[in-house]
Each structure stands twice: as C-alpha cells, then as structure tokens.
Amino acid sequence: MYQYSNFDHEFVAQRVAQFRAQVARRLDGSLSEEEFKPLRLMNGLYLQLHAYMLRVAIPYGTLNGRQMDQLATIAERWDKDYGHFTTRQNIQFNWPKLEDVPDILQALADVEMHAIQTSGNTIRNVTADHFAGAAADEIADPRPIAELIRQWSTDHPEFQFLPRKFKIAVTGSPHDRAVTQAHDIGLRMTLQDGLRGFEVIVGGGLGRTPMIGKTLSPFVPLEDILPYLEAVVSTYNLLGRRDNKYKARIKITTHEHGIDDIKHRVETKFVKIKPLFTGEDMHILKEIERHFEPPNFKPAKPPVEAISTTSQPPAFRAWLDTNITPHKVPGYAIVSVSLKKPGATPGDASAAQMRALADIARDFGHDELRISNEQNVILPHVHRADLPQVYHALRQADLATANIGLISDIIACPGMDYCALATARSIPVAQQIATRFHALKLEHDIGPLKLKISGCVNACGHHHVGHIGILGLEKAGVESYQITLGGDAGEEAEIGTHAGPGFGADQIVPAIERLILGYLHLRANETESFLEAYRRLGLAPFKALLYPQEKKAA
Amino acid sequence: MSVTPISKVVTANDLRSGEVIYLRFPHSWTPELSKASVITDDDLAQAGLAFAKGQANVVVGAYLSDVVAEIDGPKASHFRDTFRSTGPSNYRHGKQEI
C-alpha cells in the first residue's frame, strides 16, 4: 500500500503544527469561534451535540494493521474505547477534547494518516471499491488513481473554496460497489482498444435533492484523467451557485445547465489545461503503482473445497455463505467482517476489536484491511485454508456475525444520537430492526436486502439507494420516519420511491416487519429478492402492506 | 384564559470538552439541565444569552432552549434538547457515565 513520500510527511507535519498553534490561540482567546471554526473544519474537527467529533480519512478505504492499531490507541487514550466507521470510508471519534486534538493528529501522522479535507467545501476523501485489488471481476486496481487524485486534490490551491463539498468515487470493476453514480464525480474503469481509461460520471448525489449521475464522457484515457478532472472541478468552481447552499452542489449545476452545456465547457477547459500537464502526473502514477503491487500470494495448496464441506460447524458454514466473496487469485477469498451484530451500533468497532482486526490482518491477510461504504471491515486477501482460523479469531473478538448483505446489515448514520444536523435518531431504529429480524430467524429466508437509514435529508445513511430506505424527520415535535422503496446503489443505480406518510418511532419497526413478511408472500419464488419483486410488482402491493388501514378504508 | 409563559434556559457547549452546559445565574455553568436557571422573562433571557456569548473563551454555540418547568427541575421541550441533556441512546456515555 502507499507509503508517504518526504513531501507527504512534511506537509502533514506542518498541518499538525499549524493546528496545534491554532488550538492554543483559540484556548487563550486570541481567536474567536468564528475565526477558529473554518480552521478546525479544515482538519476534520466538528462540534456535535454532546462533544467534538474528529473525522479521520481512510483514503480509498485502505489501511494496514499498524494504522488500525493506532486508531485503537487513539480510541483508548483520547476517546471512549471505540470508533465509528462511516459510509465515506472515514472513521469518526465522538468524544475528543479540543486540547487533545493536536496530539491525536500527531498520532495519525505517525502512521501516515490525517483528517485533512474531511470537512469544508473541498474535495473530500476519495473513496473506492472496498474490494479493490482483490475482486475477481476487476479490470485493474483503482487505488493508484485514487491516490493520485488524493495527492492532486490535497491542498489544491484552486479548490480550497469550492461552492460546496465535492466527493469523488472510483471503481475498477464493472460491478459497482463504490456507489459511483451518487457522487459529484464517479469514475468507472473501462477498456477501449485494450487501453485503460474511465467513464466519467458527474452530478450524482443524495441529500435533499437526490440525483443519479450522468455520463460526462464514456471514455477518458488514463493519461488524460487528471487534467480532465481538473477541467470538471474548475468548470464547477466558476459555474456552481454560491447564493444558495442547497443549490450549490454540482448535481444542481448539471441539472440547471444541462449535461451537454457542462460537457462543452469541460472539454473547452480541458483543451487549455491539458498542455500544462507535461506527463509528470503519469510519472507520479507509475511511482504510486509500485506501492500497490499485489502481495506475495501463497499457492493454492490445500483442497479449496475442504473448508466448505458439511463436516464444518453450521455457524461457520453460515458465515462462509454470507461473508465470503470470490477473490481474483485461486485459493484466496475476500472476507467481509460485519460491524452489524444485531443490537449493536452499525459501523462501531471497539478498540479491542480494532486490535483483533489488525492482528488477523497481519497473521492471515497480508497486513491489509479495508473499510467499506457499508460500514464493514474487509480482509481483502485471506487464503481459503486459513478461513477456519480467521473465523475463530473473529469469533473471539465478537466479530463473526454472518449477515453481510442481509436485512440486519444495515447502514445507519449517527443520527440525532450524535449529529448536530440530524432531525431524528437512526441508531435505535437500526438496532431494533436488526434485533427483531434476528429473533424472527428469517434473515436468510428473506435473502439479499439493503436497508439504509438516515437521520436527516443530508442522507449520510444513503437511504435513497437502499432497497428499503428510512429517513428520520421531525413532524409535529416528534420523530417521524419516511420509507422509500426500490432504491439501488449498484451499477443500475436508482433513487427509491417515497412510499407514503411517515411512521412514528414506535411504528417504524412494525411497518418494516409488515413489509418484509408481506414480501415473503408476494415473491414469485424463494430466489426472487426484495428488489426484484419490487421491480416486477411496482409500489402498490408494498404500499398496501405498509398502510393496511387505507386498504380497509377503501 | 391564562397563557403559560414560555420558560427558557441558556445552553451552550463547553469550549474545551464540548460538553453540553447550562447557565446558572448569575455567572456559573452546570452540566445538568435540572440545575439550570429557568427564565420566564424575555429581557432576562436576552441578558443571559448576551452573557454567554461574551464568554467566548469558555463556551461555544450558546442559544436559548425552551423548557417546561417541573418540580424536579426544568425538562427540555424539544426532543433534540432532551437528547442534549441526557446523552446518546446507544451507550451510557457523556452525562450518563457514573
């Protein structure tokens, strides 16, 4: 994986020293809160409901055991023994004290991590397919280009005060696990005449005005990608609205001007910019690629099938069924570690669990870990012969929940339990739904189902692209939960349809239960997923399940 | 017909820890809503808020929060302020720690 250059080390060290001085000046009164707030946000420090929150970037979701150990140390030393992994492949610490934050940033810098540009109207942490470098369906590892984009966008002088925040996601696989169509820019690797390049998607995003991104160019060759991105962001920087923050994202710019107009402006800009890129970016990319050489995979010596025979304990077999994905190298597997034990907070890992994950990665996973946008941890390279030991070690750390892709593998934002922007709580709803369906023992019968919960219209919980989405709002002084159906985060991305009036906090779990039990009767057969059944039947029968009283009244 | 006056407290976050705190007249802060000074007079509410905003080195994000005065102290009117006064619901952290 990428290792900091001297430049990276010096830059991050400088930023830590700057922030240390800024915190000191805030504490001694030299800086007002108005002056200090943009400085702390540049370093990922928010003030939330109960405390400060530090958002740390995990670039393209990749980290090693040493870095995971350091996150555990931060949790133990300066927080409350846990961290919260987010849908943007970041980790958030919910309880740091202001005067400790410079030390935390130094601890991050010590392991080549930072919290820079995890807030503010800048290009945020670049996200990538969490199976990058391991997926069987991958054209090539998208992380070198993601790292190049990180280097280009970090402290980019032209892009520090964009009209609004800007999110870029990259995938190297045709099967889109990186939700590229819900980002300001989504990059999908493609091949044309044997040459690598990217389909560039622009103007996707969730939030209060959800939109699926549009293709700006079906193919931009690899050597043109950085000047092309610079042309897109530069065009947006000039054209994007600054009069209304709710209309400032590039999705609105694209919507208002039309994709053809944006394309014309970008291409005009690109022609001007391209000569300024003299090939140094491709030289740097070559250097970066050396850091992402695959590990020394072990030969597939033991019989691969042996571990999935019926002689294995049922719990282990259930885990194999749900948490393992095919790897590009024979004899290897991708292990998804669920942070969604029923009743637990989605995305939370204790310091002890982080240390266990670091140990397992070192012992059995070529020292690599990934964070997924679905708030789980990935061990991308595990030899299949080691799966029983990995399962055992995960079980010891209470991390062996076998529910990846099932109804209890819920995405949930922190909601009003922590977030200052939230309009309702998300976590208790996720806890109750997961606990209820675990008790019903129906998860595996229900099959693949993406349930996503956001505690406000900003949609950090990706509810618009959940097969079932739940949005927490305030209605008449109490929490109210709206349901959307039929959303999809994959390569056929779709925004879910609003199903009807909201449900009170005590009604949302029974409503979801009616919906799911009803689906089990509606589906054509046991293999038809919730989303497939919804697409076949449309909203009406599902709406009738949610609002049975309306049916009676009619 | 009598109109119940709207009661308020001055609340903010502690600059150093970020903890939710409440003003106790005349010049101190408490982490417990039950010990906050309840204000029913508009002028006094504005004076309390002005005092809080003048304490830029101690508190941040001061505002007036509606409360209902009860025997054992004020209770927040809005559920957001209730959560601020109690802490998160998923762990016994913050004000719930013993």
PDB file of C-alpha atoms in Angstrom, chain B residues 13-56:
ATOM      1  CA  ASN B  13     -21.154  23.608  24.707  1.00  0.00           C
ATOM      2  CA  ASP B  14     -18.046  23.808  26.838  1.00  0.00           C
ATOM      3  CA  LEU B  15     -15.213  25.096  24.641  1.00  0.00           C
ATOM      4  CA  ARG B  16     -12.642  22.581  25.894  1.00  0.00           C
ATOM      5  CA  SER B  17     -14.649  19.380  26.302  1.00  0.00           C
ATOM      6  CA  GLY B  18     -17.600  20.127  24.027  1.00  0.00           C
ATOM      7  CA  GLU B  19     -19.954  19.025  26.812  1.00  0.00           C
ATOM      8  CA  VAL B  20     -23.467  20.461  26.918  1.00  0.00           C
ATOM      9  CA  ILE B  21     -23.758  23.016  29.704  1.00  0.00           C
ATOM     10  CA  TYR B  22     -26.434  25.307  31.125  1.00  0.00           C
ATOM     11  CA  LEU B  23     -26.283  28.746  32.702  1.00  0.00           C
ATOM     12  CA  ARG B  24     -26.915  29.175  36.399  1.00  0.00           C
ATOM     13  CA  PHE B  25     -27.477  32.766  37.316  1.00  0.00           C
ATOM     14  CA  PRO B  26     -25.589  34.847  37.779  1.00  0.00           C
ATOM     15  CA  HIS B  27     -22.287  33.595  36.390  1.00  0.00           C
ATOM     16  CA  SER B  28     -21.742  29.844  36.504  1.00  0.00           C
ATOM     17  CA  TRP B  29     -22.316  26.852  34.258  1.00  0.00           C
ATOM     18  CA  THR B  30     -23.666  23.417  35.112  1.00  0.00           C
ATOM     19  CA  PRO B  31     -23.691  20.200  33.039  1.00  0.00           C
ATOM     20  CA  GLU B  32     -27.103  19.312  34.492  1.00  0.00           C
ATOM     21  CA  LEU B  33     -30.269  20.722  32.978  1.00  0.00           C
ATOM     22  CA  SER B  34     -32.055  20.157  36.311  1.00  0.00           C
ATOM     23  CA  LYS B  35     -29.761  22.731  37.911  1.00  0.00           C
ATOM     24  CA  ALA B  36     -30.086  25.358  35.182  1.00  0.00           C
ATOM     25  CA  SER B  37     -31.697  28.709  35.857  1.00  0.00           C
ATOM     26  CA  VAL B  38     -35.180  28.822  34.346  1.00  0.00           C
ATOM     27  CA  ILE B  39     -36.022  32.134  32.743  1.00  0.00           C
ATOM     28  CA  THR B  40     -39.531  33.351  32.013  1.00  0.00           C
ATOM     29  CA  ASP B  41     -38.698  36.980  31.351  1.00  0.00           C
ATOM     30  CA  ASP B  42     -37.666  37.960  27.823  1.00  0.00           C
ATOM     31  CA  ASP B  43     -35.241  40.671  28.861  1.00  0.00           C
ATOM     32  CA  LEU B  44     -33.573  38.350  31.331  1.00  0.00           C
ATOM     33  CA  ALA B  45     -33.322  35.656  28.654  1.00  0.00           C
ATOM     34  CA  GLN B  46     -31.599  38.068  26.287  1.00  0.00           C
ATOM     35  CA  ALA B  47     -29.286  39.233  29.082  1.00  0.00           C
ATOM     36  CA  GLY B  48     -28.379  35.595  29.837  1.00  0.00           C
ATOM     37  CA  LEU B  49     -27.686  34.899  26.191  1.00  0.00           C
ATOM     38  CA  ALA B  50     -25.564  38.037  25.897  1.00  0.00           C
ATOM     39  CA  PHE B  51     -23.577  36.953  28.952  1.00  0.00           C
ATOM     40  CA  ALA B  52     -22.997  33.511  27.388  1.00  0.00           C
ATOM     41  CA  LYS B  53     -21.897  34.975  24.080  1.00  0.00           C
ATOM     42  CA  GLY B  54     -19.493  37.209  25.966  1.00  0.00           C
ATOM     43  CA  GLN B  55     -17.824  34.098  27.394  1.00  0.00           C
ATOM     44  CA  ALA B  56     -16.161  33.176  24.121  1.00  0.00           C
TER      45      ALA B  56
END
